XYZ file of C-alpha atoms in Angstrom:
780
model
C 2.557 14.424 -23.371
C 1.878 17.590 -21.436
C 4.645 19.796 -20.117
C 3.570 19.177 -16.496
C 3.643 15.440 -17.092
C 7.109 15.679 -18.545
C 8.344 17.744 -15.637
C 6.963 15.373 -13.000
C 8.135 12.202 -14.733
C 11.453 13.813 -15.525
C 12.037 14.576 -11.880
C 11.468 10.964 -10.887
C 13.735 9.686 -13.634
C 16.414 12.168 -12.551
C 16.229 10.969 -8.946
C 16.507 7.358 -10.175
C 19.443 8.140 -12.349
C 21.269 9.921 -9.508
C 20.616 6.961 -7.179
C 21.825 4.496 -9.783
C 24.974 6.555 -10.414
C 25.976 6.725 -6.798
C 25.104 3.092 -6.264
C 27.600 2.236 -9.040
C 30.256 4.523 -7.557
C 29.760 2.924 -4.155
C 30.018 -0.571 -5.663
C 33.341 0.326 -7.334
C 34.719 1.589 -4.060
C 33.572 -1.558 -2.240
C 35.246 -3.830 -4.786
C 38.562 -1.963 -4.602
C 38.707 -1.674 -0.820
C 40.013 -4.330 1.544
C 37.131 -5.920 3.533
C 37.419 -4.987 7.224
C 37.840 -7.949 9.585
C 34.842 -9.478 11.353
C 34.352 -7.676 14.651
C 32.400 -8.396 17.824
C 29.475 -6.027 18.363
C 27.863 -5.139 21.628
C 25.424 -7.759 22.981
C 21.737 -7.602 22.095
C 19.303 -9.184 24.536
C 22.255 -10.759 26.300
C 23.921 -12.315 23.235
C 27.105 -11.445 21.370
C 26.501 -10.814 17.669
C 29.131 -11.047 14.934
C 29.118 -8.287 12.378
C 30.915 -8.525 9.071
C 32.408 -5.472 7.490
C 31.792 -6.384 3.859
C 28.949 -7.471 1.597
C 25.392 -6.391 1.175
C 23.359 -4.587 3.764
C 20.203 -6.659 3.612
C 20.668 -8.857 6.655
C 23.305 -7.327 8.908
C 22.871 -7.508 12.650
C 22.059 -4.496 14.790
C 25.020 -2.698 16.246
C 24.258 -0.796 19.344
C 25.725 2.695 19.420
C 25.828 2.717 23.201
C 29.334 2.198 24.545
C 30.471 1.965 28.140
C 30.748 5.348 29.783
C 34.550 4.997 30.086
C 34.920 4.825 26.333
C 32.724 7.885 25.882
C 35.237 10.224 27.513
C 37.936 11.567 25.227
C 41.383 10.692 26.489
C 44.060 13.346 26.158
C 46.493 10.693 24.981
C 44.165 9.347 22.265
C 45.641 9.592 18.815
C 42.185 9.704 17.196
C 39.141 11.802 17.896
C 36.907 8.996 16.695
C 34.458 7.781 19.354
C 33.298 4.201 19.889
C 29.962 5.101 18.349
C 31.672 6.270 15.201
C 33.767 3.093 14.991
C 30.685 0.946 15.273
C 28.900 2.969 12.601
C 31.981 2.579 10.393
C 31.617 -1.227 10.646
C 27.994 -1.025 9.670
C 28.012 -1.757 5.940
C 24.710 -0.177 5.109
C 25.433 2.941 7.144
C 28.817 3.206 5.522
C 27.309 2.976 2.036
C 24.883 5.757 2.857
C 27.592 8.113 4.217
C 29.841 7.222 1.236
C 27.116 8.301 -1.143
C 26.728 11.596 0.719
C 30.518 12.172 0.372
C 30.476 11.227 -3.317
C 27.546 13.556 -3.947
C 29.333 16.439 -2.177
C 32.537 15.826 -4.185
C 30.563 15.710 -7.471
C 28.776 18.985 -6.781
C 31.968 20.742 -5.743
C 33.673 19.512 -8.908
C 30.849 20.739 -11.021
C 30.887 24.182 -9.396
C 34.674 24.473 -9.676
C 34.511 23.668 -13.421
C 32.157 26.649 -13.834
C 29.204 24.529 -15.069
C 25.825 26.182 -14.892
C 23.727 24.981 -11.956
C 20.494 26.296 -10.389
C 20.998 29.097 -7.882
C 19.800 26.905 -5.011
C 22.496 24.302 -5.721
C 25.336 26.662 -4.685
C 24.515 25.985 -0.992
C 24.357 22.217 -1.361
C 27.983 21.468 -0.305
C 27.507 23.372 2.957
C 24.175 21.621 3.586
C 25.595 18.146 2.874
C 28.599 18.828 5.079
C 26.260 19.812 7.900
C 24.164 16.652 7.336
C 27.282 14.524 7.410
C 28.253 16.081 10.744
C 24.793 15.311 12.141
C 25.056 11.715 10.994
C 28.515 10.905 12.215
C 27.252 9.242 15.428
C 29.209 11.479 17.739
C 27.547 11.807 21.124
C 24.976 14.596 20.846
C 24.725 14.392 17.082
C 21.306 14.044 15.504
C 21.891 10.410 14.445
C 23.175 9.484 17.927
C 20.091 11.103 19.556
C 17.673 9.356 17.180
C 19.273 5.950 17.645
C 19.387 6.324 21.449
C 15.699 7.281 21.514
C 14.840 4.431 19.137
C 15.474 1.883 21.888
C 14.028 3.926 24.719
C 10.672 2.459 25.926
C 9.577 5.914 27.082
C 9.869 7.164 23.515
C 8.918 3.926 21.741
C 6.861 1.730 24.051
C 6.837 -1.109 21.543
C 10.550 -1.879 22.163
C 9.541 -3.310 25.536
C 7.094 -5.766 23.941
C 7.722 -9.120 22.330
C 6.200 -9.662 18.855
C 5.007 -13.005 17.472
C 3.643 -14.115 14.148
C -0.082 -14.879 14.158
C -0.994 -17.833 11.938
C -4.678 -17.757 11.102
C -7.142 -16.939 8.345
C -9.291 -15.184 10.927
C -9.280 -11.501 11.871
C -7.056 -10.441 14.746
C -8.624 -9.892 18.194
C -8.105 -6.120 18.056
C -10.074 -5.839 14.851
C -12.863 -7.989 16.265
C -13.066 -5.745 19.291
C -13.121 -2.694 17.026
C -16.048 -4.129 15.001
C -18.161 -4.406 18.146
C -17.633 -0.736 18.932
C -17.993 0.440 15.376
C -21.296 -1.381 14.953
C -22.750 0.598 17.865
C -21.555 3.801 16.214
C -22.803 2.922 12.727
C -26.176 1.969 14.142
C -26.662 5.476 15.447
C -25.350 6.940 12.208
C -27.613 4.751 10.084
C -30.650 5.834 12.087
C -29.784 9.438 11.437
C -28.938 8.834 7.776
C -32.124 6.924 6.960
C -34.228 9.016 9.383
C -35.334 6.031 11.409
C -35.686 6.058 15.220
C -32.589 4.457 16.638
C -34.551 2.177 18.934
C -36.195 0.586 15.891
C -32.902 -0.567 14.430
C -31.666 -4.007 15.415
C -27.840 -4.350 15.408
C -28.036 -7.342 13.020
C -29.829 -5.201 10.436
C -27.008 -2.661 10.097
C -25.230 -3.224 6.787
C -21.435 -3.523 6.798
C -20.441 -0.761 4.326
C -16.921 -0.320 3.034
C -15.329 2.179 0.709
C -12.147 2.123 -1.333
C -10.209 4.844 -3.088
C -7.994 4.181 -6.068
C -4.386 4.722 -6.955
C -3.295 7.680 -9.049
C -0.807 9.719 -6.991
C -1.761 13.218 -5.876
C -4.728 13.208 -8.262
C -6.287 10.265 -6.457
C -5.457 11.800 -3.086
C -7.029 15.217 -3.921
C -10.071 13.688 -5.687
C -10.475 11.237 -2.814
C -10.560 14.099 -0.325
C -13.393 15.674 -2.321
C -15.336 12.402 -2.549
C -14.983 11.659 1.149
C -15.899 15.166 2.155
C -19.116 14.816 0.177
C -19.672 11.344 1.638
C -19.267 12.820 5.132
C -21.581 15.740 4.453
C -24.263 13.296 3.238
C -24.112 11.430 6.570
C -23.079 8.154 4.895
C -19.411 8.285 5.941
C -20.344 7.637 9.567
C -22.130 4.470 8.443
C -18.967 3.002 6.943
C -16.940 0.283 8.750
C -13.906 0.028 6.493
C -11.952 2.330 4.154
C -9.338 0.813 1.908
C -6.749 2.517 -0.262
C -4.223 2.112 -3.001
C -1.286 4.470 -3.551
C -2.515 8.086 -3.319
C -5.629 6.998 -1.391
C -3.296 5.517 1.229
C -1.572 8.900 1.544
C -5.042 10.471 2.037
C -5.945 8.100 4.864
C -2.601 8.778 6.536
C -3.199 12.522 6.642
C -6.848 12.180 7.704
C -5.922 9.976 10.683
C -3.327 12.331 12.073
C -3.057 15.483 14.179
C -2.799 17.356 10.870
C -6.072 16.205 9.284
C -7.867 16.073 12.610
C -10.370 13.596 11.070
C -11.832 16.400 8.977
C -11.624 16.194 5.184
C -12.096 19.946 4.898
C -8.944 20.419 6.973
C -7.169 17.816 4.892
C -7.939 19.777 1.744
C -6.730 23.027 3.298
C -3.539 21.274 4.394
C -2.922 20.062 0.857
C -3.269 23.589 -0.448
C -0.386 24.698 1.700
C 1.830 21.631 1.142
C 1.660 20.366 -2.455
C 2.248 23.632 -4.272
C 5.934 22.729 -4.321
C 7.266 19.626 -6.135
C 8.141 16.834 -3.683
C 11.574 16.537 -5.326
C 12.387 20.269 -5.250
C 15.586 20.240 -3.128
C 15.410 23.627 -1.332
C 12.026 22.861 0.232
C 13.171 19.439 1.427
C 16.643 20.574 2.568
C 15.130 23.379 4.630
C 12.961 20.896 6.609
C 15.835 18.388 7.050
C 18.181 21.176 8.131
C 15.848 22.805 10.656
C 14.730 21.962 14.179
C 12.335 20.234 14.940
C 11.550 18.802 11.456
C 15.065 17.440 10.949
C 14.731 14.760 13.623
C 11.037 14.220 12.753
C 11.797 13.400 9.100
C 15.198 11.670 9.467
C 14.114 9.385 12.269
C 12.842 6.623 9.955
C 15.892 6.794 7.703
C 18.428 6.603 10.561
C 16.532 3.766 12.248
C 16.276 1.691 9.083
C 19.946 2.192 8.228
C 21.174 1.317 11.725
C 18.890 -1.668 12.086
C 20.234 -3.017 8.806
C 17.623 -5.746 8.291
C 16.599 -4.523 4.845
C 18.335 -2.446 2.217
C 17.933 1.305 1.931
C 16.941 2.332 -1.588
C 15.168 4.737 -3.920
C 11.727 3.977 -2.467
C 12.938 4.943 1.009
C 14.258 8.250 -0.359
C 10.912 8.748 -2.091
C 9.137 8.138 1.209
C 11.300 10.779 2.846
C 10.226 13.269 0.198
C 6.560 12.380 0.598
C 6.801 12.667 4.347
C 8.342 16.151 4.026
C 5.415 17.287 1.865
C 2.434 15.432 3.406
C 3.233 14.868 7.076
C 4.535 18.324 8.037
C 1.892 20.910 8.943
C 1.994 24.490 7.676
C 3.414 25.422 11.064
C 6.331 22.973 11.558
C 6.279 23.612 15.292
C 3.014 21.659 15.438
C 4.489 18.330 14.369
C 3.495 15.326 16.470
C 5.752 12.245 16.613
C 2.635 10.041 16.914
C 1.840 10.881 13.308
C 4.933 8.892 12.300
C 3.502 5.562 13.372
C 0.710 3.625 11.689
C -0.115 1.815 14.956
C -0.777 5.158 16.635
C -3.775 5.719 14.404
C -5.729 3.399 16.640
C -6.062 6.267 19.088
C -8.727 7.575 16.716
C -10.467 4.187 16.579
C -10.718 3.335 20.289
C -14.446 4.130 20.579
C -15.346 3.072 17.063
C -15.643 6.709 15.961
C -13.779 6.200 12.692
C -13.795 3.470 10.057
C -10.852 1.089 10.108
C -8.270 2.114 7.459
C -6.723 -0.603 5.334
C -3.450 0.193 3.526
C -2.283 -2.086 0.709
C 0.890 -3.204 -1.042
C 1.778 -6.187 -3.255
C 4.705 -8.525 -3.740
C 5.544 -9.753 -7.245
C 6.170 -13.506 -7.276
C 8.136 -14.666 -10.292
C 8.362 -18.477 -10.283
C 11.914 -19.676 -10.561
C 13.226 -16.249 -9.583
C 11.223 -15.238 -6.498
C 12.085 -11.589 -6.035
C 15.397 -10.441 -7.355
C 16.916 -8.983 -4.195
C 14.930 -10.872 -1.593
C 17.217 -13.884 -1.611
C 20.574 -12.205 -1.630
C 22.569 -13.734 1.208
C 23.925 -11.331 3.781
C 27.653 -10.813 3.420
C 27.816 -11.882 -0.254
C 30.030 -9.879 -2.516
C 28.027 -7.901 -5.065
C 30.139 -9.324 -7.857
C 29.006 -12.819 -6.930
C 25.383 -11.693 -6.874
C 25.763 -10.171 -10.290
C 27.296 -13.343 -11.667
C 24.401 -15.406 -10.323
C 21.920 -13.029 -11.943
C 23.682 -13.316 -15.297
C 23.592 -17.106 -14.971
C 19.835 -16.963 -14.363
C 19.334 -14.761 -17.419
C 21.388 -17.100 -19.519
C 19.221 -20.051 -18.471
C 15.982 -18.155 -19.216
C 15.764 -19.281 -22.800
C 15.992 -22.979 -21.847
C 13.463 -22.944 -18.972
C 9.717 -23.347 -19.442
C 7.610 -20.194 -19.505
C 6.038 -19.655 -16.120
C 3.232 -17.358 -14.959
C 3.829 -14.740 -12.312
C 1.388 -13.287 -9.836
C 0.942 -10.689 -7.136
C 0.412 -11.348 -3.442
C -1.481 -8.746 -1.480
C -0.425 -7.412 1.912
C -2.570 -5.187 4.052
C -1.715 -3.002 6.973
C -4.103 -1.590 9.585
C -3.247 0.156 12.822
C -3.582 -3.283 14.365
C -1.827 -5.762 12.082
C 0.367 -6.238 9.051
C -1.118 -9.274 7.243
C -1.211 -11.321 4.072
C -4.221 -13.419 3.133
C -2.047 -15.519 0.812
C 0.259 -16.388 3.717
C -2.521 -16.498 6.350
C 0.010 -14.846 8.621
C 0.459 -11.478 10.249
C 2.385 -9.539 12.864
C 1.382 -6.613 15.061
C 1.833 -3.357 13.180
C 4.112 -2.018 15.901
C 6.374 -5.037 15.213
C 6.884 -4.215 11.517
C 10.597 -3.728 10.873
C 11.832 -6.518 13.166
C 13.488 -9.716 12.069
C 11.568 -12.937 12.713
C 12.457 -16.624 12.727
C 10.190 -19.513 13.591
C 7.346 -17.146 14.397
C 9.164 -15.008 16.939
C 11.104 -11.729 16.783
C 14.856 -12.070 17.235
C 15.055 -8.786 19.124
C 12.374 -6.554 20.543
C 14.680 -3.510 20.600
C 13.503 -2.424 17.153
C 11.122 0.544 16.820
C 8.132 0.386 14.481
C 8.862 1.146 10.833
C 8.120 4.847 10.333
C 5.148 6.036 8.293
C 7.097 8.038 5.683
C 8.854 4.829 4.554
C 5.410 3.193 4.251
C 4.168 6.151 2.172
C 6.957 5.392 -0.263
C 6.020 1.712 -0.489
C 2.298 2.403 -0.966
C 2.937 4.886 -3.783
C 5.943 3.299 -5.507
C 4.363 3.116 -8.960
C 7.826 3.637 -10.514
C 8.739 0.122 -9.329
C 6.545 -1.219 -12.065
C 7.818 -3.795 -14.550
C 9.179 -2.892 -17.986
C 5.904 -4.198 -19.339
C 4.003 -1.562 -17.348
C 6.346 1.147 -18.478
C 5.844 0.145 -22.111
C 2.107 0.181 -21.679
C 2.363 3.885 -20.666
C 3.973 4.837 -23.988
C 2.336 2.232 -26.247
C -0.461 4.547 -27.390
C 2.196 6.854 -28.845
C 4.198 3.965 -30.358
C 1.120 2.472 -32.078
C 0.034 5.869 -33.388
C 3.187 6.097 -35.521
C 3.012 3.654 -38.443
C 6.779 3.336 -38.752
C 6.946 1.960 -35.176
C 4.514 -0.910 -35.749
C 7.441 -3.364 -36.094
C 8.864 -2.175 -32.760
C 5.478 -2.662 -31.097
C 5.262 -6.207 -32.446
C 8.772 -7.054 -31.218
C 8.037 -5.706 -27.729
C 4.744 -7.602 -27.439
C 6.509 -10.849 -28.423
C 8.792 -10.370 -25.452
C 6.016 -9.498 -23.077
C 6.610 -12.574 -20.905
C 10.181 -11.381 -20.257
C 9.292 -7.740 -19.686
C 6.789 -8.597 -16.947
C 9.646 -10.102 -14.920
C 11.907 -7.028 -14.903
C 11.665 -4.218 -12.395
C 14.042 -1.349 -13.393
C 13.879 -0.036 -9.832
C 14.032 -2.381 -6.873
C 10.917 -2.292 -4.657
C 11.394 -1.553 -0.943
C 11.777 -4.441 1.421
C 10.793 -5.430 4.942
C 12.094 -8.340 6.989
C 10.437 -11.688 6.098
C 8.307 -12.453 9.122
C 7.390 -15.996 7.970
C 10.943 -17.314 7.754
C 11.221 -20.721 9.329
C 7.449 -21.443 9.281
C 7.337 -23.483 6.066
C 5.430 -26.430 7.507
C 2.793 -24.176 9.069
C 1.966 -22.028 5.992
C -0.788 -22.669 3.413
C -0.154 -23.801 -0.155
C -0.640 -20.215 -1.339
C 2.770 -19.308 0.118
C 5.380 -19.523 -2.670
C 8.522 -21.619 -2.140
C 10.720 -18.595 -2.728
C 9.568 -16.952 0.514
C 10.328 -19.801 2.882
C 13.985 -18.870 3.383
C 14.102 -15.329 2.032
C 15.549 -12.686 4.303
C 13.157 -9.945 3.129
C 9.830 -9.402 1.403
C 9.797 -6.876 -1.382
C 6.687 -4.696 -1.506
C 5.365 -2.121 -4.026
C 2.379 -0.096 -5.045
C -0.657 -2.436 -5.158
C -1.828 -0.644 -8.271
C 0.448 -3.056 -10.065
C -2.230 -5.692 -9.434
C -5.470 -3.735 -9.091
C -5.873 0.015 -8.774
C -8.852 -0.377 -6.455
C -8.313 -1.815 -2.985
C -11.348 -4.143 -3.019
C -9.586 -7.470 -2.322
C -8.928 -6.871 1.410
C -12.565 -5.838 1.861
C -13.683 -9.286 0.717
C -11.570 -11.062 3.303
C -13.293 -13.729 5.392
C -14.751 -12.362 8.624
C -15.328 -8.819 7.384
C -18.751 -9.625 5.934
C -19.051 -6.543 3.746
C -22.561 -5.973 2.316
C -21.880 -2.784 0.320
C -18.698 -1.592 -1.454
C -18.425 2.073 -2.485
C -15.562 2.463 -4.957
C -14.148 5.886 -5.791
C -12.092 5.330 -8.967
C -9.701 8.174 -9.852
C -7.438 6.011 -12.022
C -5.766 7.596 -15.020
C -7.077 4.783 -17.218
C -10.540 4.786 -15.628
C -12.400 4.328 -18.941
C -9.976 1.663 -20.216
C -8.977 -0.549 -17.340
C -11.964 -2.288 -15.782
C -10.480 -2.436 -12.289
C -13.803 -3.078 -10.545
C -14.602 -5.902 -12.987
C -11.340 -7.724 -12.267
C -12.444 -8.352 -8.703
C -14.595 -11.155 -10.202
C -11.561 -13.366 -10.721
C -10.539 -12.900 -7.057
C -14.123 -13.604 -5.879
C -14.219 -16.867 -7.861
C -10.848 -17.987 -6.526
C -11.809 -17.295 -2.939
C -15.330 -18.681 -3.417
C -16.895 -15.420 -2.251
C -20.640 -15.773 -2.574
C -22.617 -12.838 -3.901
C -20.073 -10.763 -5.834
C -21.736 -9.296 -8.950
C -20.211 -10.755 -12.119
C -19.767 -9.196 -15.536
C -19.678 -5.628 -14.200
C -17.611 -2.553 -14.982
C -16.743 -0.566 -18.061
C -17.977 -1.950 -21.413
C -15.012 -3.300 -23.337
C -14.505 -1.325 -26.540
C -12.219 -3.795 -28.377
C -10.187 -6.902 -27.767
C -6.827 -5.084 -27.590
C -7.863 -2.665 -24.826
C -5.572 -2.427 -21.830
C -2.975 -5.095 -22.405
C -1.351 -4.268 -19.074
C -4.513 -4.847 -17.084
C -4.992 -8.135 -18.818
C -1.473 -9.152 -17.833
C -2.165 -8.282 -14.266
C -5.329 -10.359 -14.251
C -3.307 -13.238 -15.709
C -0.876 -12.797 -12.823
C -3.377 -13.678 -10.129
C -3.276 -17.051 -8.434
C -5.252 -18.279 -5.456
C -3.139 -21.293 -4.630
C 0.125 -23.015 -5.306
C -1.798 -25.700 -7.237
C -3.412 -23.049 -9.416
C -0.058 -21.383 -9.991
C 1.423 -24.722 -11.105
C -1.532 -25.254 -13.414
C -0.953 -21.802 -14.912
C 2.719 -22.660 -15.426
C 1.865 -25.844 -17.324
C -0.613 -23.991 -19.547
C 1.933 -21.252 -20.202
C 4.615 -23.712 -21.151
C 2.215 -25.345 -23.659
C 1.922 -22.010 -25.445
C -1.325 -20.613 -23.996
C -1.008 -16.864 -24.050
C -4.373 -16.081 -22.518
C -4.273 -17.918 -19.203
C -6.630 -16.160 -16.792
C -7.250 -16.669 -13.112
C -10.920 -15.820 -13.455
C -12.963 -15.761 -16.639
C -14.416 -12.457 -17.712
C -17.718 -11.999 -19.351
C -17.934 -8.245 -19.679
C -21.111 -6.768 -21.032
C -20.326 -5.610 -24.602
C -22.925 -2.880 -24.655
C -21.417 0.340 -25.960
C -22.817 2.330 -23.133
C -20.528 4.551 -21.060
C -20.916 4.490 -17.277
C -22.159 7.559 -15.460
C -20.988 9.238 -12.231
C -22.605 6.469 -10.129
C -23.471 2.939 -11.190
C -24.766 0.350 -8.754
C -24.668 -3.416 -9.250
C -25.971 -6.230 -7.069
C -24.766 -9.814 -7.053
C -26.603 -13.010 -6.446
C -26.254 -15.677 -3.758
C -28.046 -18.325 -5.782
C -26.255 -21.650 -5.562
C -25.593 -23.698 -8.685
C -25.807 -27.446 -9.034
C -23.765 -27.409 -12.275
C -20.790 -25.459 -13.611
C -23.008 -23.211 -15.706
C -22.179 -19.534 -15.793
C -23.644 -17.772 -12.667
C -26.213 -15.067 -13.011
C -24.737 -11.798 -14.198
C -24.447 -8.874 -11.865
C -27.521 -6.735 -12.197
C -27.159 -2.976 -12.693
C -29.711 -1.693 -10.197
C -32.518 0.366 -11.711
C -35.119 -0.147 -9.018
C -34.347 -0.587 -5.324
C -36.557 -3.694 -5.033
C -33.826 -5.544 -6.960
C -31.517 -5.101 -3.974
C -34.247 -6.426 -1.634
C -34.627 -9.829 -3.330
C -33.872 -12.756 -0.985
C -31.076 -13.994 -3.208
C -29.472 -10.531 -3.634
C -25.773 -10.493 -2.780
C -23.030 -7.893 -2.448
C -23.901 -4.418 -3.660
C -21.235 -2.413 -5.475
C -21.516 1.347 -5.977
C -18.971 2.548 -8.534
C -18.129 6.240 -8.812
C -15.557 6.992 -11.504
C -13.850 10.341 -11.822
C -15.287 11.630 -15.136
C -16.126 15.132 -16.486
C -19.282 16.804 -15.196
C -21.305 19.593 -16.713
C -21.398 21.508 -13.431
C -17.590 21.749 -13.369
C -16.645 22.906 -16.910
C -13.027 22.805 -18.044
C -11.967 20.029 -15.697
C -11.399 16.773 -17.593
C -9.161 13.951 -16.268
C -8.402 12.992 -19.845
C -7.253 16.417 -21.058
C -6.405 18.656 -18.107
C -2.609 18.613 -17.854
C -2.447 19.081 -14.094
C -4.542 15.945 -13.555
C -1.677 13.748 -14.712
C -0.531 11.012 -12.315
C 2.971 12.450 -12.644
C 2.047 15.973 -11.627
C 3.544 16.805 -8.207
C 2.771 20.524 -8.126
C -0.796 21.717 -7.433
C -2.149 25.205 -7.006
C -5.033 25.899 -4.540
C -7.268 26.632 -7.567
C -6.480 23.261 -9.111
C -7.206 21.507 -5.867
C -10.567 23.312 -5.584
C -11.396 22.378 -9.200
C -10.737 18.655 -8.677
C -12.503 18.397 -5.354
C -15.433 20.215 -6.908
C -15.517 17.671 -9.745
C -15.484 14.790 -7.238
C -18.311 16.386 -5.234
C -20.395 16.984 -8.359
C -20.009 13.368 -9.398
C -20.989 12.208 -5.945
C -23.997 14.552 -5.842
C -25.237 12.884 -9.032
C -25.604 9.571 -7.266
C -26.243 10.743 -3.746
C -29.988 9.971 -3.683
C -29.525 6.633 -5.487
C -26.941 5.651 -2.892
C -29.284 6.475 -0.054
C -32.129 4.468 -1.549
C -29.752 1.548 -2.082
C -28.494 1.615 1.511
C -32.115 1.657 2.764
C -32.901 -1.307 0.520
C -29.996 -3.303 1.889
C -31.098 -2.442 5.410
C -34.671 -3.536 4.710
C -33.437 -6.777 3.148
C -31.277 -7.646 6.173
C -34.158 -6.742 8.491
C -36.560 -8.992 6.592
C -34.086 -11.879 6.589
C -33.488 -11.500 10.302
C -37.212 -11.522 11.080
C -37.724 -14.596 8.872
C -34.821 -16.290 10.628
C -36.227 -15.474 14.061
C -39.655 -16.805 13.051
C -38.087 -20.047 11.884
C -36.032 -20.349 15.064
C -39.172 -19.759 17.138
C -41.092 -22.432 15.187
C -38.230 -24.847 15.709
C -38.194 -24.067 19.433
C -41.958 -24.663 19.683
C -41.633 -27.882 17.755
C -38.932 -29.080 20.141
C -41.153 -28.228 23.112
C -44.068 -30.051 21.509
C -41.950 -33.134 20.939
C -40.636 -32.946 24.504
C -44.236 -32.672 25.777
C -45.349 -35.673 23.735
C -42.475 -37.648 25.207
C -43.466 -36.897 28.782
C -47.124 -37.551 27.965
């Protein structure tokens, strides 16, 4: 393992260890402290709400910090300087845990310094900084936390708090997206005319292909490489012809910067921004502390943290801290005075989409459904003692050996500036309503601001929330390379079914917006979600490192998918090929089958195979998978694979086309055809076209190899401007290799759609004339 990789991974592990330590310390204090009595909080929307002082912080009610003006004034006879705001914050369990951890951290650092232990120079100032942060978060009038929480419910600052949010139950696209598509089609029509050098008046709107692109996961490597790919795509003129862009992990971070006042919808400016911001490790304390300690970035970055803690609907955890670190690196411009609060909200990105001038971004996350368990912390009851929760967990683990083996699967969630939605649930909420608590399809209170973007950055890129099985897959090549460890490898693989169910770090959670809607949800909604308080979400790379699934959703009608794959295991994990299982489950006509990287041997990418196994399209299918698993089947797959075994490596750009031929029997459908001549795309039965561009070495960019260049590790969080230039140059060189082929393919798809439209119009005209003839004969 390279030194850079060790450093990056070590930093994450250290952060996790620190969080775990202080969580344990907090738990001990909670168990040894008398639980405060239940107290009456201020009314919300005209109702009194009871708040308990003890238990977990996953479902506590909102406590308003606003007190009557009389209580705000300090009385000379008062024996305490504590304000009403501070008292209310003290009764807020989650807020109290957070401030307790700050105090414990400060005490620990002071003890370490007093003992004369060697610490980095920058750590000497930590106690002073933490003390200042505690002062700003004490909820005194005028403090930073008090200001943030007051503004959080101000309609002038957050217009969404004046709006009521409801759950939309439908498999269809939301109205805002439909309206966007109308405007975008007009824009892509003009762009297509320019790209293909065809007079605009000759292009019929129905002939314009719906083109979508997706970037992969892979941390900063995927973000930087994606910026290079998209800049080349834009320079070619093809970017303006695209309707959708989807992302996973680092590609989501890229979209967030691009659609902000920082990126200014210019990938060149995005690249320059990255050069000034990712040269410092995201977890390097001085850089973060300086931003959190300084006006105006302190309020800008802490806003989401304060709001989530004070709302109290979902627990604050490591992923939220990670999101704060990402926000400090990626969402702060070189000149901090240029920050724009609109960049903190995903819903505000629609200001760049109003006239259809940009493609619609799709951000992705997944929930891990484990039958019989659900999601470990989703179903913890509010107010339960942590000791009781631990006892229940131990009881579940003790029963594990006696229960039938069950298959798990991932549910995909997508977020656009318009809606937060899950195809499995056929339900969504307005993006500005994300963070609120819902029951029976309606928000309980509208006085909740939209969940801030830094927290979403953490969710989208939370690869460290992987299962133990995923973690083992990362080190398995090393284990299997040492003969003495072969027994260990065998033992671990025998326990694979158990490892896939364990997440060492809890994923982040959002309020469960489908609670109370059991009778109105499809069979694809698992039983465990019907009454859960929260939904746990993590990096969608746990399921597929390419965000293709949302692009195949009903109503989007995508004709061409351009996939930029910057995955670390690009030559091993056939991410593009695994879409076939999804296409079969959803009965998507025209997806090319048997595509992707040639499989080198049967043992390749055990983790990816597990992920494919963990895909289910319906409750019935999930039950079927459970039965098969309990009977001892170890190779249960949601979609059969028939990967071409040719030992031929893929190049910088490979294009496949599917078939829309219908089958009268269950015989294997025609394999996806790797396009060699453009006429193959123009056949009447031609289906969806996939252009796959993997990040591989290129002769024009010597010395840059994703397999061997240390700085291209997923775990590298420090990049020099030279390294950024090298990687973007590699992406551009790979794109240039297939640039002309892409253009010919897009023209072929356009010509096919044009021909089909003309044939359809001719048929419709013949039918119309036939009807007129019949009508004439009747009168005659």
